GROMACS .gro file of C-alpha atoms in nm:
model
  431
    1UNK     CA    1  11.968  15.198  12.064
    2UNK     CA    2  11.641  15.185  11.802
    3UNK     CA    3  11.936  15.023  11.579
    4UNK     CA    4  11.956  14.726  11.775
    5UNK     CA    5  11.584  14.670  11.902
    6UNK     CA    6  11.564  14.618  11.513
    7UNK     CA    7  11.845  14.393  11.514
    8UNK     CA    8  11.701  14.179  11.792
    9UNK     CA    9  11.336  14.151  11.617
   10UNK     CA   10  11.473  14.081  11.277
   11UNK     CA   11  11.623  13.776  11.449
   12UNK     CA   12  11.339  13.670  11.637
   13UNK     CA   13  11.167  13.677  11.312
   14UNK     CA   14  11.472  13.407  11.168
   15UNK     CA   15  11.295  13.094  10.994
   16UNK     CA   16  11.482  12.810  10.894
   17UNK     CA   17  11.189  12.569  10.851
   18UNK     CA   18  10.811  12.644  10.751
   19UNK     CA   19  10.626  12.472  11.025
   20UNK     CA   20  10.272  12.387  11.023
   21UNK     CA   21   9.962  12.136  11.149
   22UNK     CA   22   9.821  11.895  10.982
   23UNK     CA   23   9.585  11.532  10.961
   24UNK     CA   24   9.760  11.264  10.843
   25UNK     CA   25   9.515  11.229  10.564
   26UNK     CA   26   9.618  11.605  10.440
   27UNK     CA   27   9.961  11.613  10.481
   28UNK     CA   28  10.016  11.503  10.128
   29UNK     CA   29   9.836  11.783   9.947
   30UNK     CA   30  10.162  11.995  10.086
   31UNK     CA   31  10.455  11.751   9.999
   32UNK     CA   32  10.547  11.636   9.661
   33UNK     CA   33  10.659  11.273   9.670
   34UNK     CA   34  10.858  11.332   9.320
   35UNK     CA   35  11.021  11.636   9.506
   36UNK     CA   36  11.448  11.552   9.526
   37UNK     CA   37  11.541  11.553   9.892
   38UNK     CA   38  11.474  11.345  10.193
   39UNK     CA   39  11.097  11.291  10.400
   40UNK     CA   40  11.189  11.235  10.778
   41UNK     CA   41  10.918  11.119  10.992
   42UNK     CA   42  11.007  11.094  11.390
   43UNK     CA   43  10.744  10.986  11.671
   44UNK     CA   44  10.784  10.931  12.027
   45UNK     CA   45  10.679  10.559  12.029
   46UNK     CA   46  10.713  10.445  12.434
   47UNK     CA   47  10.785  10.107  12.334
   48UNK     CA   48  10.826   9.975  12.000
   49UNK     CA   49  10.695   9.626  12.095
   50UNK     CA   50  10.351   9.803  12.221
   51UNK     CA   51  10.297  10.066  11.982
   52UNK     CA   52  10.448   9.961  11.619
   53UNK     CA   53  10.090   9.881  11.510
   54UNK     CA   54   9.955  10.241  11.584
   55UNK     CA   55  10.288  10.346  11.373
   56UNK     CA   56  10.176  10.096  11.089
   57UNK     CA   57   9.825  10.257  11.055
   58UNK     CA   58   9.990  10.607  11.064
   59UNK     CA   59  10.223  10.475  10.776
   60UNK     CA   60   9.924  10.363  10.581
   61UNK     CA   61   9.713  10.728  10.664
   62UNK     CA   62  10.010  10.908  10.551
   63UNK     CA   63  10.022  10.845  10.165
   64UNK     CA   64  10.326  10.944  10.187
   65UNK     CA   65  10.689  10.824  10.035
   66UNK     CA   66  10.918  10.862  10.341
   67UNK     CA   67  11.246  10.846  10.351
   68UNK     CA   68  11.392  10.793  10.716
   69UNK     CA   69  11.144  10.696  11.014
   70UNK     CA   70  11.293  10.787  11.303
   71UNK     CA   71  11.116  10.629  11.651
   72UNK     CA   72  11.206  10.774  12.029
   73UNK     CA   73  11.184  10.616  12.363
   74UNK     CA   74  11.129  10.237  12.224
   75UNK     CA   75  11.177  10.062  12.525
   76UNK     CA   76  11.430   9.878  12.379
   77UNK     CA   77  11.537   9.654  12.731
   78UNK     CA   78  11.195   9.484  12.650
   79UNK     CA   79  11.221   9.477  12.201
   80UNK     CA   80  11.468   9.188  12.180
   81UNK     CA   81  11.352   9.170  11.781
   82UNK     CA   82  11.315   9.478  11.663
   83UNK     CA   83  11.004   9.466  11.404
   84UNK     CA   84  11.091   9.521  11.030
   85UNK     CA   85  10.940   9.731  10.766
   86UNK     CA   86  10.917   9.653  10.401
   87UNK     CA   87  11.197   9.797  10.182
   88UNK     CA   88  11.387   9.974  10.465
   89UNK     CA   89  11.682   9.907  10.633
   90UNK     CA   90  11.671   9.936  11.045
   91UNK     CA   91  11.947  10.069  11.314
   92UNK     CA   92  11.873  10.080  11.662
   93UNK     CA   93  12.080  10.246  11.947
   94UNK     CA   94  12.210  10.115  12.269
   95UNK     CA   95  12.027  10.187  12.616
   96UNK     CA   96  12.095  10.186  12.954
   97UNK     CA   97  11.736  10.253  13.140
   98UNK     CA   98  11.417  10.090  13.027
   99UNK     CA   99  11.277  10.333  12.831
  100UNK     CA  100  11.586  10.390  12.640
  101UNK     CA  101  11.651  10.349  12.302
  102UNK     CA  102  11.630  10.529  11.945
  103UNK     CA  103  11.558  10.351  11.598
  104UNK     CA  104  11.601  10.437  11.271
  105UNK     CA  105  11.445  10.330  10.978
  106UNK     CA  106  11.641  10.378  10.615
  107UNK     CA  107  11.507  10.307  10.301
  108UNK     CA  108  11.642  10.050  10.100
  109UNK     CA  109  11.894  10.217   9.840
  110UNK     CA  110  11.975  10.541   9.998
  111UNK     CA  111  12.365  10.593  10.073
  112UNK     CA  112  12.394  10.636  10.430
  113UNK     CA  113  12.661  10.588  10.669
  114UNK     CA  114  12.536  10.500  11.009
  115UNK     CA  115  12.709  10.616  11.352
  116UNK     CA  116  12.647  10.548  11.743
  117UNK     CA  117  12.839  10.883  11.878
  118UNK     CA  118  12.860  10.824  12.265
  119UNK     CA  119  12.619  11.001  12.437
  120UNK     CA  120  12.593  11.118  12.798
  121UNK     CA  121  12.238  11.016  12.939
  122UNK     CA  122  12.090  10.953  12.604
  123UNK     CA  123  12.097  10.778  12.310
  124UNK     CA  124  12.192  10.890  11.967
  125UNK     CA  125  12.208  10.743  11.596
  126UNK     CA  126  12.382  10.985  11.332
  127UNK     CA  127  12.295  10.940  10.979
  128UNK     CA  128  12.523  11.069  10.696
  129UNK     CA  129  12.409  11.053  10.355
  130UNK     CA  130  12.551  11.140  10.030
  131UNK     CA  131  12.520  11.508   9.943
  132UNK     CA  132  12.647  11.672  10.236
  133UNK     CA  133  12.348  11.578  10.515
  134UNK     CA  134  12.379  11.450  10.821
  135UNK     CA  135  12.053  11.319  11.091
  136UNK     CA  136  12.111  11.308  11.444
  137UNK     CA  137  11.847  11.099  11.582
  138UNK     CA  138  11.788  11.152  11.971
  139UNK     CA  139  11.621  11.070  12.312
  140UNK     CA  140  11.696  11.171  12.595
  141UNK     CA  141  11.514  11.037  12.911
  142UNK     CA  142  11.397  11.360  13.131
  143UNK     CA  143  11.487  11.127  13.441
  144UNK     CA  144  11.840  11.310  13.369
  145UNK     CA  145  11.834  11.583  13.573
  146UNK     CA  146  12.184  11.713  13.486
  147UNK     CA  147  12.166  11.834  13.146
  148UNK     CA  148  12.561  11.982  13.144
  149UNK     CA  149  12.696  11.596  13.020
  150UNK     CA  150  12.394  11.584  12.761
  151UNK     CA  151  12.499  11.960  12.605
  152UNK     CA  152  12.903  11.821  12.608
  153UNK     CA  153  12.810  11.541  12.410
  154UNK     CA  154  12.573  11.706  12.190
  155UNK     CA  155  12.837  11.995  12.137
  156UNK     CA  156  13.121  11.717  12.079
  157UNK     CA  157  12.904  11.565  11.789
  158UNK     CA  158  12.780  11.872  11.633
  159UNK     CA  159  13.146  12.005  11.623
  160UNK     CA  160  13.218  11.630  11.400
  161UNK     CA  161  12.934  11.783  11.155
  162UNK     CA  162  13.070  12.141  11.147
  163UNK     CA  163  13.171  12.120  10.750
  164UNK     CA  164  12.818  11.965  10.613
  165UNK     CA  165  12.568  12.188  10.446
  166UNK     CA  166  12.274  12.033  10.615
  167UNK     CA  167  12.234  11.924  10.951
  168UNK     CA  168  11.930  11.774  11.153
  169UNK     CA  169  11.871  11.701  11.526
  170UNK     CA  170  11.522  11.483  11.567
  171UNK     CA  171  11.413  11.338  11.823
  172UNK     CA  172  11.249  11.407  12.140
  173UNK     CA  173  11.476  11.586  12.388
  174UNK     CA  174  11.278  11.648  12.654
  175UNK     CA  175  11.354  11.986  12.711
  176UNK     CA  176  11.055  12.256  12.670
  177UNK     CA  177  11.117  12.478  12.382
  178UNK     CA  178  10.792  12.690  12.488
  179UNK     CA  179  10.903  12.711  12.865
  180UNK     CA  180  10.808  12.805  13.202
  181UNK     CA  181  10.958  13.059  13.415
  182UNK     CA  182  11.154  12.719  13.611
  183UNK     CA  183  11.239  12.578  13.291
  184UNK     CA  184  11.367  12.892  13.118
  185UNK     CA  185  11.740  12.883  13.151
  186UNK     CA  186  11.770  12.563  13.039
  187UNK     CA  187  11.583  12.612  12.751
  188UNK     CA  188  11.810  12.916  12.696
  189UNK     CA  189  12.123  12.717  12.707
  190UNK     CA  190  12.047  12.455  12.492
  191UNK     CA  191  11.892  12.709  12.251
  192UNK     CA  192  12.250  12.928  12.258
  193UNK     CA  193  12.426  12.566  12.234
  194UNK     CA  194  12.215  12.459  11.874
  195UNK     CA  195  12.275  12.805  11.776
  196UNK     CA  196  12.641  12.846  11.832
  197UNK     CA  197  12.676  12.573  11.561
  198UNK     CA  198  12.434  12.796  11.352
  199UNK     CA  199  12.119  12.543  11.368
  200UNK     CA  200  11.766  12.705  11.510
  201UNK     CA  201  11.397  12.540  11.585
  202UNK     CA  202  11.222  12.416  11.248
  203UNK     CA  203  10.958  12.497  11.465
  204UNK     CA  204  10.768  12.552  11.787
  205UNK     CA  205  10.445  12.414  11.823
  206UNK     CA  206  10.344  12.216  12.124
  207UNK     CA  207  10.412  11.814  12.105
  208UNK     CA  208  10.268  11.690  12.465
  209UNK     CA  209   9.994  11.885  12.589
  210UNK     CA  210  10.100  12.259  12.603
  211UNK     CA  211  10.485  12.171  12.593
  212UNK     CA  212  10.706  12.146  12.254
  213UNK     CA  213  10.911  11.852  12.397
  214UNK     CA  214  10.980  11.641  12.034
  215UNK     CA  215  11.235  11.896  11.835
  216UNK     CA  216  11.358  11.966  11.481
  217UNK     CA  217  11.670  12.172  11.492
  218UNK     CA  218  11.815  12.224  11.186
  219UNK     CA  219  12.070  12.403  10.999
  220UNK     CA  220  12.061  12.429  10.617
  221UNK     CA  221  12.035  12.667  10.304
  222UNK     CA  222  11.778  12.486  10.127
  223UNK     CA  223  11.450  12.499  10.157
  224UNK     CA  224  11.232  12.276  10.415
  225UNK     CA  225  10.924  12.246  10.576
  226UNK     CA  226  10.777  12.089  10.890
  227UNK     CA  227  10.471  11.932  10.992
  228UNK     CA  228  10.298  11.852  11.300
  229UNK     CA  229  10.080  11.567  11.219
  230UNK     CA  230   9.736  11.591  11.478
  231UNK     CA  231   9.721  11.219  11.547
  232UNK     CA  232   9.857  11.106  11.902
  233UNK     CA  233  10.080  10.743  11.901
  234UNK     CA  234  10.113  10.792  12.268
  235UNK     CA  235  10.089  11.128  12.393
  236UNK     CA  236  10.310  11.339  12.172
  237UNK     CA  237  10.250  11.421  11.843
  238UNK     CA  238  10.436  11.233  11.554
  239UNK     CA  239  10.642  11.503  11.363
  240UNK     CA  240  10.768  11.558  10.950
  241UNK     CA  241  11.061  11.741  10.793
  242UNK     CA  242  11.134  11.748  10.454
  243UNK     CA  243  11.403  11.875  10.325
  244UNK     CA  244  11.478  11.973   9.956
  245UNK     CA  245  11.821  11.883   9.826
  246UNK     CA  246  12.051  12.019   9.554
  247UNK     CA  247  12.204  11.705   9.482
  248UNK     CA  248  12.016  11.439   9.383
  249UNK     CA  249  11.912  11.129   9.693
  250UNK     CA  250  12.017  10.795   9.569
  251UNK     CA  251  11.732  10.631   9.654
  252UNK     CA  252  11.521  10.290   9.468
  253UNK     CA  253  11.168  10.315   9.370
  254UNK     CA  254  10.922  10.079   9.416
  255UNK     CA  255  10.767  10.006   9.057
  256UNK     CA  256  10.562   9.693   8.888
  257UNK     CA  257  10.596   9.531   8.559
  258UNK     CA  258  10.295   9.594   8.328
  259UNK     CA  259  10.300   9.342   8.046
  260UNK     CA  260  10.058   9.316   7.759
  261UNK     CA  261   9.973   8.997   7.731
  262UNK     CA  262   9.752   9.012   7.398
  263UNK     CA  263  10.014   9.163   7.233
  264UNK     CA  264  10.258   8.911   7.327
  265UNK     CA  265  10.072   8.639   7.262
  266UNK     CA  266   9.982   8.818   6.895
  267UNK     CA  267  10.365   8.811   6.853
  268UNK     CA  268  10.454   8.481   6.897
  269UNK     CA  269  10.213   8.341   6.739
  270UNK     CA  270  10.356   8.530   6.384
  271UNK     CA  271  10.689   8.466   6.422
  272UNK     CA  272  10.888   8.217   6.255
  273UNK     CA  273  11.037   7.961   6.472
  274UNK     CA  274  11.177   7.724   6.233
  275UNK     CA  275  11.555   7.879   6.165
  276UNK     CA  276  11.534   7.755   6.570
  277UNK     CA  277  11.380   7.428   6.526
  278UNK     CA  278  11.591   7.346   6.239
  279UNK     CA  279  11.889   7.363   6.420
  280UNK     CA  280  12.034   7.029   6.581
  281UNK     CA  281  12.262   7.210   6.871
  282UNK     CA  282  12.015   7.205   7.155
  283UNK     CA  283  12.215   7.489   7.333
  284UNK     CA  284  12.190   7.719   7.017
  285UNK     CA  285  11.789   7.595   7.020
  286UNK     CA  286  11.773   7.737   7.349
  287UNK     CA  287  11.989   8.034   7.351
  288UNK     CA  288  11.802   8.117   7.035
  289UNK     CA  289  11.430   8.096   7.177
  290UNK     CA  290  11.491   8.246   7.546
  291UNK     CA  291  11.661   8.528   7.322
  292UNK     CA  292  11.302   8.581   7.085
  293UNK     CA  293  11.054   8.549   7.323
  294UNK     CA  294  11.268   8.777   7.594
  295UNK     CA  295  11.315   9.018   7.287
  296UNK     CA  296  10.892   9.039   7.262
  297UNK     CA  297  10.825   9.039   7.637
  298UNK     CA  298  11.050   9.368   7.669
  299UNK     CA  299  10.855   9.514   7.366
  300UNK     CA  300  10.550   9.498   7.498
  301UNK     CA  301  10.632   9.535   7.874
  302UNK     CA  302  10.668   9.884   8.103
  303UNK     CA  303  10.783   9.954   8.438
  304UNK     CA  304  10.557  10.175   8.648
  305UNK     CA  305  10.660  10.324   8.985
  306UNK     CA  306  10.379  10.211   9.263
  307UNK     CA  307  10.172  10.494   9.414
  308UNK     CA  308  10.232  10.503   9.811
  309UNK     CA  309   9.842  10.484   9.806
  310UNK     CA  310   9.848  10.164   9.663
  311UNK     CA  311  10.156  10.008   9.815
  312UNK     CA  312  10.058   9.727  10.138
  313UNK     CA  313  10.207   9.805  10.457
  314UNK     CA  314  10.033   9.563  10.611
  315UNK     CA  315   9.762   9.359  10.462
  316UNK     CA  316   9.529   9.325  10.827
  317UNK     CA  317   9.430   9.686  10.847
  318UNK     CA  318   9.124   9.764  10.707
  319UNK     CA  319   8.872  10.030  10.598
  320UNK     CA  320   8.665  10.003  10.953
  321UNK     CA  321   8.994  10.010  11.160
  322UNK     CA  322   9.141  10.338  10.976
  323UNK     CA  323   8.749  10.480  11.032
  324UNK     CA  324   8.785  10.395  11.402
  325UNK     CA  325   9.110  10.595  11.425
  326UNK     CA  326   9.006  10.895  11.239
  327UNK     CA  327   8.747  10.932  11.503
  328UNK     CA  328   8.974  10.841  11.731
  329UNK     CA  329   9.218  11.157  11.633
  330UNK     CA  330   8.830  11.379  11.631
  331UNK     CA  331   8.770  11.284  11.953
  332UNK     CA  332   9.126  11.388  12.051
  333UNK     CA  333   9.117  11.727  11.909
  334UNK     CA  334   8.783  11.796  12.097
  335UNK     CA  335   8.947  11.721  12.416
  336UNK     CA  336   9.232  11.902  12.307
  337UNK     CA  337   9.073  12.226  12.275
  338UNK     CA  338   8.911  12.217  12.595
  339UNK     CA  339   9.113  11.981  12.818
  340UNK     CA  340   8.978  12.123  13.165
  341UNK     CA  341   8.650  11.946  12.998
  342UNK     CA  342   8.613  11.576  13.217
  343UNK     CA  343   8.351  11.472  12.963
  344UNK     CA  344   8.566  11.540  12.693
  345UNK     CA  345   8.850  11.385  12.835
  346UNK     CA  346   8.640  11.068  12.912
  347UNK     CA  347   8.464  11.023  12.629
  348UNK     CA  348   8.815  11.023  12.381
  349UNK     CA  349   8.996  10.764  12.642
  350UNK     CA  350   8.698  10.544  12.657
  351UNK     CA  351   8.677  10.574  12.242
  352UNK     CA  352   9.071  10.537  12.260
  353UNK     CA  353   9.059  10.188  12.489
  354UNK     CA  354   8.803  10.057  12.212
  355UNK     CA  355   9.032  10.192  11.972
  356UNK     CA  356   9.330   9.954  12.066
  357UNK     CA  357   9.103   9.655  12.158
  358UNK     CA  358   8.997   9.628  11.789
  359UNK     CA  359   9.331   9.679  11.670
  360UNK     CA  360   9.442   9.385  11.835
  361UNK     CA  361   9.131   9.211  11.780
  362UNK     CA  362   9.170   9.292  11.378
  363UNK     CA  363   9.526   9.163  11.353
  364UNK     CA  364   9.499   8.867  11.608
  365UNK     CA  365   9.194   8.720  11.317
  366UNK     CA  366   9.408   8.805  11.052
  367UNK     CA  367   9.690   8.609  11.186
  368UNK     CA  368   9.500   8.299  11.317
  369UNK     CA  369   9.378   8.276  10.931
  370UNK     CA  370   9.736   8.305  10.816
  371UNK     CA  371   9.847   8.020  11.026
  372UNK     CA  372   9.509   7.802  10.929
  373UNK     CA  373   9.631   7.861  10.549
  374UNK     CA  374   9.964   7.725  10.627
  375UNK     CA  375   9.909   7.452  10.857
  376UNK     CA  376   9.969   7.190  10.607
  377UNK     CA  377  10.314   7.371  10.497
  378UNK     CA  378  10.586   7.369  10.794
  379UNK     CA  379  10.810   7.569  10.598
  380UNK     CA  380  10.542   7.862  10.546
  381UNK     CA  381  10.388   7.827  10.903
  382UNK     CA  382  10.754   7.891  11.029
  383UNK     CA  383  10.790   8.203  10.811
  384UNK     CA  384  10.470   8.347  10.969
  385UNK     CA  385  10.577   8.274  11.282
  386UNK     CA  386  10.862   8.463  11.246
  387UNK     CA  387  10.670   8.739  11.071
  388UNK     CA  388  10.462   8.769  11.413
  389UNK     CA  389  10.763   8.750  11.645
  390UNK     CA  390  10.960   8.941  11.445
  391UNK     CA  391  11.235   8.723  11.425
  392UNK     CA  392  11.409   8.833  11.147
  393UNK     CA  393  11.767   8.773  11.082
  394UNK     CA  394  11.941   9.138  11.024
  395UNK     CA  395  12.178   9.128  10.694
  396UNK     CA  396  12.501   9.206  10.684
  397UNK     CA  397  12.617   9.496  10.423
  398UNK     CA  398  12.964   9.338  10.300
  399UNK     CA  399  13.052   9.678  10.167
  400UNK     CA  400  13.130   9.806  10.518
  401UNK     CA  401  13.461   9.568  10.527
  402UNK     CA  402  13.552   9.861  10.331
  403UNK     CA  403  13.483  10.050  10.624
  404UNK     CA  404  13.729   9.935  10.863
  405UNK     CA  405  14.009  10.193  10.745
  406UNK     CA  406  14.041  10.495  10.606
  407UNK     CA  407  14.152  10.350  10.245
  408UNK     CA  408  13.951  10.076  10.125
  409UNK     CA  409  14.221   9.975   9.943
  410UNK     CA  410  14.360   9.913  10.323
  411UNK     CA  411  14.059   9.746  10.456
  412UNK     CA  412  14.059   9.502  10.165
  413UNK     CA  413  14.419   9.412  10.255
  414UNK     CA  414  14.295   9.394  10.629
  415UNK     CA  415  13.970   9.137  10.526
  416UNK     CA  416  14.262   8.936  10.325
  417UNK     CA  417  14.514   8.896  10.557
  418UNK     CA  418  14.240   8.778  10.842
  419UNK     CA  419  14.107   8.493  10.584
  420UNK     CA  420  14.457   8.444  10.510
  421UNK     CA  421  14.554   8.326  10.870
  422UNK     CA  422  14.228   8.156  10.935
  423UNK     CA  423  14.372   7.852  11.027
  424UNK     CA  424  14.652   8.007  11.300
  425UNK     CA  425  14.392   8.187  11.469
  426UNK     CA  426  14.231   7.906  11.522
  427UNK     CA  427  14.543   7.709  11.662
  428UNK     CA  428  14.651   7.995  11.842
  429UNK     CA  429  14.285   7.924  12.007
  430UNK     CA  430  14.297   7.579  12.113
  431UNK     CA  431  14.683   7.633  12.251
   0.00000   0.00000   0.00000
């Protein structure tokens, strides 16, 4: 019997993920961004349309290099255009009630197949990279009282992930991982479900007021940490896992051409040009001199990677508006502490109001002046315009034609014989 009480604490005492609080400002001083792996980020954003400018300043706060941004409940029955970020790639989920909807921001150069499992009351995007790691991104709307169809589907999809090393569920699930005595046997069978397919919390801190609603579960062998960032979007706190890899992420890097200009200049001014201007083949002319001066640009020219510090998200918030939010996120964790306190809790919803107010104010100026720049350009008043509205056109990867079977050798023959019989498709239309 004193055999298995020991049993039953050593697994309480299971970790698969450090887990632990921190300002956006300080999360960095824990997180290499040179580290191999993958930086997830996932907030509950209650409509993307509203709220993607509080998830811009966070961005810039976090000096961070993520990887995948994952956003919850984004409203997406009112986001026709879903708003882009620079140098990632973005999937959204379908959604059946208002408040729906999951979206996933990839960066740009990391090898990831994307999936839309079908869900039962909730919505679900499953990212599969490279070196045997898969993402489920989730939400599911607590207006589901039900939760059996929810734990089929998310059995069904977990049981399509059974053979990968690594294996994430983000996202805010709505189900209290620090429970009542009402909510306990739910918690319990979700908890037995995740575990069944070996995967336990990354960790258990609370997420909306005392309640740990926005979960990492995760299965791996590597190592990985988790952080609870002590800012509020909306009322749950935005979350971070990152996860160290043994294969290497594909993934590009941002980086900026430094050239030395004297030294180029000092180069071409002692070469010898005339074997070039002798010559009376104007092609070998030019072939010749785009080959020299190419040849002494390269010598004198180095490719640096861009710090995240110094990288633009977006050029309207400024050194007052990030001061205004810190304070913000002060006032926050005052109230926090003692929320039975009304002069507390007035004081940080008042500041938070004001908060927002300048935030639109700020980016409303910025782009009135944008359009006032352009005004006399139709072509780059347009492209602002469509900046602000966010209406971006989404491109299409060719390389999933080779998708469409199992053999791409297959799915070429497929994309062939389509363009191939163009023109009786379209007579076998107008018939």
């Amino acid at each position: 019997m004193d055999d298995l009480s020991f049993v039953n604490k050593d697994i309480e005492q299971i970790s698969v993920s450090e887990s632990l609080i921190y300002s956006p400002e300080n999360v960095y001083l824990r997180i290499n961004n040179n580290s191999v792996g993958l930086k997830i980020l996932h907030a509950n954003i209650r409509s993307i349309n509203c709220n993607f400018d509080h998830l811009t300043i966070l961005l810039h706060r976090l000096n961070l290099s993520l990887d995948v941004i994952i956003l919850s409940e984004c409203w997406l029955s009112k986001s026709p255009f879903i708003p882009a970020l620079p140098d990632f790639n973005v999937y959204e989920s379908s959604h059946r009630n208002q408040n729906d909807g999951v979206v996933a921001y990839v960066k740009n150069g990391l090898n990831c197949d994307v999936e839309f499992p079908d869900f039962y009351d909730a919505n679900c995007i499953t990212l599969k990279f490279s070196n045997n790691l898969a993402i489920i991104a989730l939400y599911r709307s607590p207006s589901h009282t039900n939760l059996t169809p929810f734990f089929q589907s998310l059995d069904t999809t977990l049981t399509t992930l059974k053979n990968l090393e690594t294996v994430a569920i983000i996202g805010d699930i709505n189900i209290n991982l620090l429970p009542n005595d009402k909510e306990l046997s739910i918690t319990d069978e979700y908890l037995n479900l995740v575990a069944s397919h070996a995967m336990l919390p990354a960790h258990l801190h609370p997420t909306r007021k005392q309640n740990c609603l926005d979960h990492i579960i995760l299965r791996t062998s590597n190592n990985a940490s988790t952080f609870i960032l002590d800012t509020p979007i909306t009322d749950h706190l935005p979350l971070i896992l990152c996860l160290s890899a043994k294969g290497k992420v594909d993934a590009s890097k941002r980086v900026s051409q430094r050239n030395n200009i004297p030294a180029i200049i000092s180069d071409l001014q002692s070469t010898d040009f005339s074997p070039i201007l002798t010559s009376s083949d104007p092609d070998t002319v030019a072939d010749a001199l785009v080959n020299v001066i190419s040849t002494i640009v390269k010598k004198h020219s180095c490719y640096v990677p861009i710090p995240s510090r110094k990288r633009i998200i977006k050029p309207w918030i400024t050194p007052g508006l990030l001061k205004c939010i810190r304070q913000r996120d002060k006032l926050y964790r005052k109230f926090k502490k003692t929320p039975e306190n009304e002069i507390n809790k007035t004081i940080y919803l008042r500041y938070r109001k004001f908060c927002n107010g300048i935030l639109k104010k700020v980016k409303r100026e910025y782009q009135q002046v944008e359009i006032q720049k352009a005004r006399k350009n139709p072509k780059a008043t347009w492209n602002i315009i469509k900046q602000i509205a966010n209406l971006h056109k989404k491109q299409n990867n060719s390389s999933n034609l080779l998708k469409l079977n199992d053999n791409p050798l297959t799915s070429i023959n497929s994309v062939n014989t389509f363009f191939a019989n163009v023109d009786s498709y379209e007579k076998f239309e107008y018939i």
